[in-house]
Each structure stands twice: as structure tokens, then as C-alpha cells.
Amino acid sequence: MAEGFSTGRKREDQEMNLKMSAVVVVHGGAWAIPDDLAKASVDGVKVAACEGFSVLRGGGSALDAVEAAVRTLEENTVFNAGHGAVLNADGEVELDAIIMDGRTLTSGAVSSVKNIANPVSLARAVMEKTSHIMLTSRGANLFAESIGMATVPTDTLVTEYERNEWEKHKNYLTEVMQDFNCQWAHDTVGAVSVDSAGNVACATSTGGIRNKMIGRVGDSSIIGSGGYADNFSGAVSCTGHGESILKVTLARLILSHIEQGKSVADSSQVSLQYMGERVRGAGGAIVVSPSGEWAATFTTERMAWAAVDQDVLWYGLDPNERSKEQLSQYIYNNPNNHFNIF
Amino acid sequence: MLPVVVVHGGAGHIPKARSENSTSGVRSAARTGYTILREGGSSMDAVVEAVTQLENNPSFNAGCGSVLNVKGEVEMDAIVMDGKTLGSGAVSAVRNIANPIQLARLVMDKTDHACLTAEGANQFARSMGVPEVPLQSLITDYSRMRWKKNLGPDANPVECQMGKMGTVGAVAVDSEGNVACATSTGGMLNKMEGRVGDTPCIGCGGYADNQVGAVSTTGHGEAIMKVVLARLILFHVEQGQSVEAASDLALAYMKSRVGGLGGVVTVDPQGQWAARFSSLQMAWAAAQKDTLHYGLYTGEHFTQSIDDPH
């Protein structure tokens, strides 16, 4: 059964010119996160949420905020995106990412790109510097070169942990699990945000499924599945079993429920439940509405998530967990993370 | 009302000299799909066969006859989707094979994945024994001419694309009420290497769900992606719109929200179907109750007996 959260607070009347509150929500993957990764996962999403929020506080857009948050997660090896990504069947790293601007519906995506430290930034470059939405594989890498984006050696992206996991799985007969796929690492990362101008944005980034076939593209780079953003309804970033998310175009499905009048939490729950019943897939989603309501919902055992809203840092891992700290207290307690919030 | 197959050969502005080939091509593909359905074949078999025929037909922007990327090479995208299971198979930026739609189906049937790209897709093709074909066998004089013309700095590929060549696709519902869709393309004229458009993106280039219907789209790929066009049409159908109204609403939204033109073929599990487009033309044909329907310009709707050889 899905777990959901949302703020109950409604936005103030816009006509009264009150300051809109900006919100950022991030996730670090929906799966059975083992205890030995739990603390690092929660710490990681909290840092990323604060990073995104500091961008908003500094006057940045929702688009800037989601990119910053996801970059932080890509650089954190505990997550399966950028650094720390899983390996494909050939022992290589192929990355997918998407970013979308809810105001214009423009988007940028890359699939199966190699040796790039921050695929979300490459995706943004596709959006802003080309007339296309999606580039794949060698073409994506050529584009990265053409804009001077640095290539990093595969070794810098691969952790010893992942190399070991890859070896283990290679030596056992494995098939992608048919039921709910909960046990497989699905630690795709993502972020959604609404800024003070009421614009929403989303971003998602992943290394995909461990030991996937070469060139396998999951949901993360596919518009409407791994993410979607529309100023009229909201922004979503998904995680979980990619093939299941694709079957139900999960991000767009969640927003269709919001368009029909459901809350962000109900929309997420109904959609994830549908995915479980119709195609036997589990996952999670973070959603934000243009008026600042948000939810973090999942049908897997755990999902590392965090949100900053109204100077409160919310976070969770286990079902029904909804912890919070005053943002100022968190920053005070974590001086090594140089947030530019105050 | 069942079975039905509806086929399109691209939305745009087809020059008169090529319009007859487009019309006869889609009519022939519809007949082929219908023959399969009439003999009790599945909607998936029907759409794959119809699209295979269009890929083999050099008059369309799919398989042989595909547009060229900026380097003068062919990179193809395709998708199939099964409305019963919501399973799908897609390939993007695949090279040197004659029928990407068949490879897409193999992805669906023979792997646990939904989409393979580029070199990975080609490796999979080899592992399945799909023959590699030389690049030259996919290139036509026409596509080479269009490519050269668009290399100039003041060329506008989107306009020129809408001008001349279209993605192909089909939807069908078989006698058991199962729906399916298939879409295949060479993509956008002079596109960047590795550019992927709407076609292989589920919900964009196509979508199929036994509970609602099936759609295959064509037109300006980036615009179709922004509004997730196929899925959007089916949301409207779910909310009670007819297949025709749902298609028109979604196309109008795409035009007003993101300034893109396109066309769609849509079918529901009861056999209601529509071929709608916001561009100047779309070559389309449908077969139902032993009647062949077809058209090219807005408002056209010709019919003839399916068994009429002309």
C-alpha cells in the first residue's frame, strides 16, 4: 500500500501580493534500502534538498533548484546516478537523465550517455542549447564535447561497492524479478520544485538497473514517465521499477489525477496503486503543485526523501515516517555543508 | 464493428508529386493489416505488418526512405505497445536494419526491458539474428536531396520536415478486443546525431491500453513530446470524449500551448476510430467491415470495398 505525505497549507491569495513560498522536494530512490545505507541515504537527500532551497532563496528558478539538487545527488556515491551508478551487462556505466520546465513545457533529456559526471546538466544543455529534447548515446556524448562539458573516466563514476555487486550478479543466474521488483536497487534520484514566481520544474537522473542490457533505457529520461512538469498542474519525479513506470507513464498519470481535482497525495497514491495492480510494479514519486502542496509517496519498502518548505526540513525513509527539523537548526548542526541560505 | 486497423503515413505538407505514393502506400498497408485481422490474427500482428510494409516502402520516412541526420546517416526510432499487458518495445537511434518496428517488437517479446538505444539496440539485433543492411539500402535519392538542401545555415528543418516526409504508424483492435499501436520513423530531417524524437517514447509516439484505446502519432516530434500526445488523447477518451473529439482536443492543445502541428490515428476497444490532423495533410487509411476508408487533405473521407484492387 502506498504511503503519502503532504502539507495541508494552502497558498495565500496571490492577488494580495504575498510572497509565494518556494518548495523543493528530492528523492534518492525507492527500494528496500538496506540499513547500512540508510543513514547515508537520508543525509544525502537532506543535503540535496537544502542545496536546492538555497538556490531558491537566492532568487534562482525552480529549474535552477532541481538541477542543483540533482547534481548534489549525482555527486554522492551512495546513490545510483552519476557517481555511484550501477554497471550494465558489459561492466560499463550508461546514464539517463531528464529535466523539464513547467512554464514552457520544454525539456531536455539524455539516455545512455557515458563518462559524464552530471547528466542532469547535460540534459539541461540539450534543452537550452539545441532545438531537440532528447539525445542518446554517442550523439549525446558528441554534444557534450561540443559544449565543452568535461568527460570523466569511467573509474571515477564506479564505486568499489558497485563493482562488487556487478561481479556478484554476473556470477549468479539472475532475471529481473517478476514481482514488484522491490529488492533491486532503484536508487534513481530526482527533485521537483516550485519557485516564488509559481513556476514548477522536475529533474530525474539514474544509472539504470544493475546488469541491464547494453543500451537499456528505463523511465528516467522519458518525458511523462520519469518526470513531467506543467505550471497548470505540478511537477513529478519518479523512481522504482523503470519498465513498470513506463507502462503507466507514471509522472503524467499522477498529474492527470491532479488535473481532475485530487490532492497531490491522493493522486500519487492512486497512481502508484494502479501501477502495482495493473503491472505489478513498485516505486515512488515526489510531487509539487504550483501552489506549494507537495507529497512523497512510495510502494516499495523504503524511499529516501527530503523537502524544504516554510523553513522546515522534512525527511523520511520508512513508510509513514515524517521527520522534521527547523532548517536553521539543521544548517547550524551541519556547518560543513556550505549552504548559502542565510 | 471489430476488427479495425487505421494506418498513417505522416502528417505534414506532402507535395503533390508524392501524394499519390503516400495514399496508395497507406491503403495497401491498411489492406495488409486488415487481412491479418480478418483471419483472426492479433492487433499486434496487424500493426507490425502494416508498419513493416510502410518501412519497406521508400516513399515514407521510416526504414528505407528515412530522412538523414546532419551527418548524412540514418538513425531510426520505433515503438510497439500491447494494450492487454501495457507491455511495449522500443528502439531509438538504431542503424543499418531494414525493419525497426520488428526489432522493437523483439525488445518487447524477448527482453525484460522496454527500450534499447543505439549500439545496444544493434547488438541486440545481431543476437536475434536480424540481418544488418548497408546504409545505402536505406537512403533514397529524395532523402539525400532533402538532406543536402537543408545543410545550408538558413534552412529550417522543422518547416521543411513538416513539408515533406512523415513518420508511419498504425493502431488496431482485433476481434478479441485487444488494441495495439506501432510507430516508426527516421526522425527529423538533418537532426543532430543521436536525436531521439517522440516515436520511441511511450505515451508520446504511441500508447495502447485495452481499457481505453490505442494511438499512433506523427508530426513535430518535440511538440508531441512536450504534451505526451498519445497519452493525452487517451486521458480525454477516459473522461468520456469520443476518439475524434479526444484527438482534436489534444491536437488543438498542442498547437496552442507549444505551437506544434501533427496528426494521429486513434481507436477504442469497441472499434470507433479516427484519423485527425492539425497539419495541412496526413495520408491515412482505415479498414473496417470490409470497407477501406482513406484520405489526405482535411475533410477528405473516401471509401471503397476492401476487395477492390484499385
mmCIF file of C-alpha atoms in Angstrom, chain A residues 90 94 100 102-107 111-112 129-140 142-143 146 175-176 178 209 211-218 221-225 228 230-232 241 243 245-249 252-253 256 259-260 274 278-279, chain B residues 71 73 75 81 83-88 92-93 95 111-121 123-124 127 158 188 190-197 200-204 207 209-211 220-223 225-228 231-232 235 238-239 253 257-258:
data_model
loop_
_atom_site.group_PDB
_atom_site.id
_atom_site.type_symbol
_atom_site.label_atom_id
_atom_site.label_comp_id
_atom_site.label_asym_id
_atom_site.label_seq_id
_atom_site.Cartn_x
_atom_site.Cartn_y
_atom_site.Cartn_z
ATOM 1 C CA ASP A 90 29.330 -5.170 -20.001
ATOM 2 C CA GLU A 94 25.372 4.332 -19.016
ATOM 3 C CA MET A 100 11.644 19.838 -17.553
ATOM 4 C CA GLY A 102 6.727 23.628 -16.298
ATOM 5 C CA ARG A 103 6.282 27.101 -17.703
ATOM 6 C CA THR A 104 7.081 26.316 -21.329
ATOM 7 C CA LEU A 105 6.900 22.505 -21.221
ATOM 8 C CA THR A 106 10.407 22.500 -22.691
ATOM 9 C CA SER A 107 12.545 19.618 -21.634
ATOM 10 C CA SER A 111 19.904 8.469 -22.455
ATOM 11 C CA SER A 112 22.746 6.011 -22.348
ATOM 12 C CA LYS A 129 21.256 24.847 -26.498
ATOM 13 C CA THR A 130 19.548 22.652 -29.067
ATOM 14 C CA SER A 131 16.184 22.537 -30.750
ATOM 15 C CA HIS A 132 15.776 18.961 -29.585
ATOM 16 C CA ILE A 133 14.536 17.366 -26.400
ATOM 17 C CA MET A 134 16.469 14.141 -26.267
ATOM 18 C CA LEU A 135 19.915 12.950 -27.323
ATOM 19 C CA THR A 136 21.176 9.428 -26.901
ATOM 20 C CA SER A 137 24.422 7.580 -26.635
ATOM 21 C CA ARG A 138 27.280 8.686 -28.811
ATOM 22 C CA GLY A 139 25.299 11.652 -30.118
ATOM 23 C CA ALA A 140 24.789 12.852 -26.563
ATOM 24 C CA LEU A 142 29.429 14.369 -29.024
ATOM 25 C CA PHE A 143 27.147 17.184 -27.958
ATOM 26 C CA SER A 146 30.881 20.357 -28.423
ATOM 27 C CA GLU A 175 16.491 -12.454 -14.124
ATOM 28 C CA VAL A 176 14.688 -9.282 -13.409
ATOM 29 C CA GLN A 178 8.672 -10.538 -11.782
ATOM 30 C CA ILE A 209 19.238 -1.262 -13.434
ATOM 31 C CA ASN A 211 23.437 -5.613 -15.186
ATOM 32 C CA LYS A 212 20.925 -4.155 -17.592
ATOM 33 C CA MET A 213 21.361 -4.923 -21.266
ATOM 34 C CA ILE A 214 23.647 -2.533 -23.102
ATOM 35 C CA GLY A 215 21.650 0.429 -24.293
ATOM 36 C CA ARG A 216 18.709 -0.285 -21.999
ATOM 37 C CA VAL A 217 16.729 2.886 -21.456
ATOM 38 C CA GLY A 218 14.362 2.995 -18.486
ATOM 39 C CA SER A 221 14.880 10.012 -19.464
ATOM 40 C CA ILE A 222 11.398 9.546 -20.923
ATOM 41 C CA ILE A 223 9.137 12.570 -20.681
ATOM 42 C CA GLY A 224 5.876 11.736 -18.913
ATOM 43 C CA SER A 225 7.325 8.651 -17.264
ATOM 44 C CA TYR A 228 6.924 15.799 -16.034
ATOM 45 C CA ASP A 230 3.460 21.722 -16.073
ATOM 46 C CA ASN A 231 2.694 25.041 -14.430
ATOM 47 C CA PHE A 232 -1.010 24.236 -14.672
ATOM 48 C CA HIS A 241 10.971 -0.300 -11.473
ATOM 49 C CA GLU A 243 9.692 -0.751 -17.048
ATOM 50 C CA ILE A 245 6.771 3.237 -14.622
ATOM 51 C CA LEU A 246 6.926 3.375 -18.420
ATOM 52 C CA LYS A 247 3.882 1.124 -18.829
ATOM 53 C CA VAL A 248 1.676 3.548 -16.938
ATOM 54 C CA THR A 249 3.524 6.783 -17.879
ATOM 55 C CA ARG A 252 1.891 12.156 -16.455
ATOM 56 C CA LEU A 253 -0.646 9.849 -14.820
ATOM 57 C CA SER A 256 -3.816 13.771 -14.760
ATOM 58 C CA GLU A 259 -5.985 17.926 -13.139
ATOM 59 C CA GLN A 260 -9.133 16.035 -12.159
ATOM 60 C CA TYR A 274 -2.675 1.369 -10.132
ATOM 61 C CA ARG A 278 -2.136 -3.347 -13.293
ATOM 62 C CA VAL A 279 1.521 -4.195 -13.973
ATOM 63 C CA LYS B 71 25.953 13.644 -40.947
ATOM 64 C CA GLU B 73 23.350 8.841 -41.926
ATOM 65 C CA GLU B 75 19.164 6.585 -37.316
ATOM 66 C CA MET B 81 2.672 -1.382 -27.467
ATOM 67 C CA GLY B 83 -2.925 -2.851 -24.877
ATOM 68 C CA LYS B 84 -3.585 -6.040 -22.927
ATOM 69 C CA THR B 85 -0.411 -6.106 -20.862
ATOM 70 C CA LEU B 86 0.722 -2.491 -21.364
ATOM 71 C CA GLY B 87 3.948 -4.118 -22.490
ATOM 72 C CA SER B 88 5.942 -2.195 -25.041
ATOM 73 C CA SER B 92 15.953 4.567 -30.641
ATOM 74 C CA ALA B 93 18.795 5.661 -32.898
ATOM 75 C CA ARG B 95 21.162 1.842 -37.593
ATOM 76 C CA THR B 111 13.771 -8.987 -23.173
ATOM 77 C CA ASP B 112 12.730 -7.687 -19.770
ATOM 78 C CA HIS B 113 13.261 -4.163 -20.980
ATOM 79 C CA ALA B 114 11.071 -1.674 -22.810
ATOM 80 C CA CYS B 115 13.617 0.329 -24.776
ATOM 81 C CA LEU B 116 17.077 -0.202 -26.239
ATOM 82 C CA THR B 117 19.118 2.530 -27.838
ATOM 83 C CA ALA B 118 21.854 2.935 -30.395
ATOM 84 C CA GLU B 119 24.698 0.452 -30.228
ATOM 85 C CA GLY B 120 22.854 -1.604 -27.617
ATOM 86 C CA ALA B 121 19.882 -1.932 -29.938
ATOM 87 C CA GLN B 123 23.890 -5.582 -30.569
ATOM 88 C CA PHE B 124 20.529 -6.990 -29.613
ATOM 89 C CA SER B 127 21.933 -11.514 -31.113
ATOM 90 C CA VAL B 158 11.184 21.736 -38.912
ATOM 91 C CA MET B 188 13.727 14.760 -38.147
ATOM 92 C CA ASN B 190 19.120 16.849 -40.563
ATOM 93 C CA LYS B 191 18.709 16.143 -36.884
ATOM 94 C CA MET B 192 21.727 16.109 -34.593
ATOM 95 C CA GLU B 193 23.360 12.722 -34.261
ATOM 96 C CA GLY B 194 21.574 10.803 -31.524
ATOM 97 C CA ARG B 195 18.479 12.971 -31.560
ATOM 98 C CA VAL B 196 15.509 10.994 -30.322
ATOM 99 C CA GLY B 197 12.020 12.305 -31.016
ATOM 100 C CA PRO B 200 10.074 5.614 -29.240
ATOM 101 C CA CYS B 201 8.864 7.420 -26.119
ATOM 102 C CA ILE B 202 5.884 5.637 -24.646
ATOM 103 C CA GLY B 203 2.908 7.952 -24.325
ATOM 104 C CA CYS B 204 4.320 10.249 -26.990
ATOM 105 C CA TYR B 207 0.148 4.253 -26.419
ATOM 106 C CA ASP B 209 -4.474 0.228 -23.307
ATOM 107 C CA ASN B 210 -7.275 -2.319 -23.651
ATOM 108 C CA GLN B 211 -9.314 -0.321 -21.162
ATOM 109 C CA HIS B 220 6.658 17.752 -34.928
ATOM 110 C CA GLY B 221 8.344 15.351 -32.547
ATOM 111 C CA GLU B 222 9.466 17.795 -29.884
ATOM 112 C CA ALA B 223 5.970 19.284 -29.647
ATOM 113 C CA MET B 225 6.805 15.020 -26.504
ATOM 114 C CA LYS B 226 6.021 18.210 -24.610
ATOM 115 C CA VAL B 227 2.346 17.302 -24.379
ATOM 116 C CA VAL B 228 2.814 13.500 -24.247
ATOM 117 C CA ARG B 231 -1.389 9.535 -23.578
ATOM 118 C CA LEU B 232 -3.169 12.897 -23.543
ATOM 119 C CA PHE B 235 -6.937 10.712 -20.965
ATOM 120 C CA GLU B 238 -11.152 8.041 -20.413
ATOM 121 C CA GLN B 239 -13.065 11.131 -19.435
ATOM 122 C CA TYR B 253 -3.841 21.937 -27.209
ATOM 123 C CA ARG B 257 0.369 25.508 -25.879
ATOM 124 C CA VAL B 258 3.572 24.674 -27.749
#
